[in-house]
Amino acid sequence: MEITIVKPVLFYIFSSLAIATALMVIIFRNPLYSATSLVVTFFSIAVIFILLGSEFIAVMQVLVYAGAIMVLVIFVIMLLNLKNEAPIKNLLRSFFAILITGILFVSMMFVLVKGASENLEGAKRGVITEAVINETGSIEVFSMALFSEYLIPFELASLLLTAAIIGVVILAKGMRKKVSSTGEKGK
Amino acid sequence: MPKECEKRFLQPGKKGNKMDQILNITPGHYISLSVILFCIGAAGVLLRRNAIVIFLCIEIMLNAVNIALITFSRYFDQSRGEIFVFFVMAVAAAESAIGLALLIVVYKQKKTIDVDEINLLKG
């Protein structure tokens, strides 16, 4: 009984935490507060990944998103020394924004949550069942697929990251011509 | 097989115990969370004007999609969804590095990152 009750309780706690902090990201005027609450969102989503049974992705989530990307974002926010965003003046635009989001929400809920249960009947299933994962471990299953079937995309991802590094260095170098002492970003 | 498929996704057959329905976390729950997070992110992109907050909202949307991918990957007994999430993370890391560098360059030129005031390409 205890085992069956822990998972739903964790799911409800961390999903509501993720939704609340995600809302706080778009409510706060100060971008630094938004970034800080987004860190909490990322941690809650990592817990959701663990509940789904993919520990490796959860660790990657904490390392890449909550660690690397958020540090970069907070660094840039502090570097730019921004003022708080002014309140929304154009009410018509925000009305349309909320309308579009509402339509998106209703249609996605309908298609994904309602429609999926009807249309997925007889869909093809793989071989990585829960029994296989429990026997070999989720990281082993993941890495087996990554380094055999998806080896070329994996190598291309490293190429992409190299290209990104070169791009950032070029952007930072171009800046140095006009404004001095801004080259830290490129390194 | 179809009956079992439907039961695993939403458990619509169970009407008796309400508590059981709440405590039984199905893929539908995870997909609902993903949809809610995606819509929050989309609302943020449309409502906010600070480019950094828009960037953060795009990250929320990417994460929502990651939850959906892993849910369906588990639901269909495959590891493809997880692999895709791995690549999404790699692309997000590259995107954040380039995007933030671009933001700094724009800030140096325009002294603002309000997306309503950045109109360098306007003829």
Coordinates of C-alpha atoms in Angstrom, one line a residue, chain B:
Chain B
M1 CA -5.0 -5.9 -26.9
P2 CA -7.1 -2.8 -27.7
K3 CA -8.9 -3.0 -24.4
E4 CA -5.7 -3.3 -22.5
C5 CA -4.2 -0.4 -24.5
E6 CA -7.1 1.8 -23.5
K7 CA -7.0 0.8 -19.9
R8 CA -3.3 1.6 -19.7
F9 CA -3.8 5.1 -21.0
L10 CA -6.7 6.5 -19.1
Q11 CA -8.4 3.7 -17.1
P12 CA -11.8 4.7 -18.2
G13 CA -13.4 1.4 -17.4
K14 CA -13.0 1.8 -13.6
K15 CA -16.0 3.7 -12.2
G16 CA -16.2 2.2 -8.8
N17 CA -13.5 3.6 -6.5
K18 CA -12.9 7.3 -7.0
M19 CA -9.8 7.3 -4.8
D20 CA -8.3 4.5 -6.9
Q21 CA -8.8 6.6 -10.0
I22 CA -7.0 9.5 -8.5
L23 CA -4.1 7.5 -7.1
N24 CA -3.6 5.6 -10.3
I25 CA -1.2 7.7 -12.3
T26 CA -1.7 6.9 -16.0
P27 CA 0.2 8.3 -19.1
G28 CA -2.8 10.6 -19.5
H29 CA -1.8 12.4 -16.3
Y30 CA 1.7 13.0 -17.6
I31 CA 0.4 14.2 -21.0
S32 CA -2.0 16.6 -19.2
L33 CA 1.0 18.0 -17.2
S34 CA 2.9 18.4 -20.5
V35 CA 0.0 20.2 -22.2
I36 CA -0.4 22.6 -19.3
L37 CA 3.3 23.4 -19.2
F38 CA 3.4 23.9 -22.9
C39 CA 0.5 26.3 -22.8
I40 CA 2.1 28.3 -20.0
G41 CA 5.2 28.6 -22.1
A42 CA 3.2 29.6 -25.2
A43 CA 1.3 32.2 -23.1
G44 CA 4.7 33.6 -21.8
V45 CA 6.1 33.9 -25.3
L46 CA 3.0 35.8 -26.5
L47 CA 2.6 38.0 -23.5
R48 CA 6.1 39.0 -22.3
R49 CA 8.3 41.4 -24.2
N50 CA 11.6 40.9 -22.4
A51 CA 13.7 38.7 -24.7
I52 CA 15.3 36.7 -21.9
V53 CA 11.9 35.8 -20.4
I54 CA 10.8 34.7 -23.9
F55 CA 13.9 32.6 -24.1
L56 CA 13.0 31.0 -20.7
C57 CA 9.4 30.3 -21.8
I58 CA 10.8 28.5 -24.9
E59 CA 12.8 26.3 -22.5
I60 CA 9.6 25.6 -20.6
M61 CA 7.9 24.5 -23.9
L62 CA 10.9 22.3 -24.7
N63 CA 10.6 20.6 -21.3
A64 CA 6.9 20.1 -21.8
V65 CA 7.6 18.3 -25.0
N66 CA 10.3 16.2 -23.3
I67 CA 7.8 15.0 -20.8
A68 CA 5.4 14.0 -23.6
L69 CA 8.2 12.2 -25.5
I70 CA 9.3 10.2 -22.5
T71 CA 5.7 9.3 -21.5
F72 CA 5.0 8.0 -25.0
S73 CA 8.3 6.2 -25.1
R74 CA 7.4 4.4 -21.9
Y75 CA 3.9 3.8 -23.1
F76 CA 5.0 2.2 -26.3
D77 CA 7.8 0.2 -24.6
Q78 CA 10.5 1.9 -26.7
S79 CA 13.6 3.9 -26.0
R80 CA 13.4 6.2 -29.1
G81 CA 11.6 8.9 -27.1
E82 CA 14.4 9.0 -24.6
I83 CA 17.0 9.3 -27.3
F84 CA 15.0 12.1 -28.9
V85 CA 14.9 13.9 -25.6
F86 CA 18.7 13.6 -25.4
F87 CA 19.0 15.3 -28.7
V88 CA 16.5 18.0 -27.8
M89 CA 18.7 18.8 -24.8
A90 CA 21.8 19.0 -26.9
V91 CA 20.1 21.4 -29.3
A92 CA 18.7 23.4 -26.4
A93 CA 22.2 23.8 -25.0
A94 CA 23.6 25.0 -28.4
E95 CA 20.5 27.3 -28.8
S96 CA 20.9 28.9 -25.4
A97 CA 24.6 29.6 -26.0
I98 CA 24.0 31.2 -29.4
G99 CA 20.8 33.0 -28.3
L100 CA 22.3 34.6 -25.2
A101 CA 25.3 35.7 -27.2
L102 CA 23.0 37.3 -29.8
L103 CA 21.0 39.0 -27.0
I104 CA 24.2 40.5 -25.6
V105 CA 25.2 41.8 -29.1
V106 CA 21.7 43.3 -29.6
Y107 CA 21.9 44.9 -26.1
K108 CA 25.3 46.5 -26.9
Q109 CA 23.8 48.1 -30.0
K110 CA 20.2 49.0 -28.9
K111 CA 20.7 49.3 -25.1
T112 CA 17.4 47.3 -24.7
I113 CA 16.2 43.7 -25.2
D114 CA 12.5 44.6 -25.3
V115 CA 11.3 42.7 -28.4
D116 CA 8.9 45.5 -29.3
E117 CA 11.7 48.0 -29.7
I118 CA 14.2 45.8 -31.5
N119 CA 13.3 46.5 -35.2
L120 CA 16.7 46.4 -36.8
L121 CA 15.3 44.7 -39.9
K122 CA 12.4 47.1 -40.4
G123 CA 12.7 48.9 -43.8

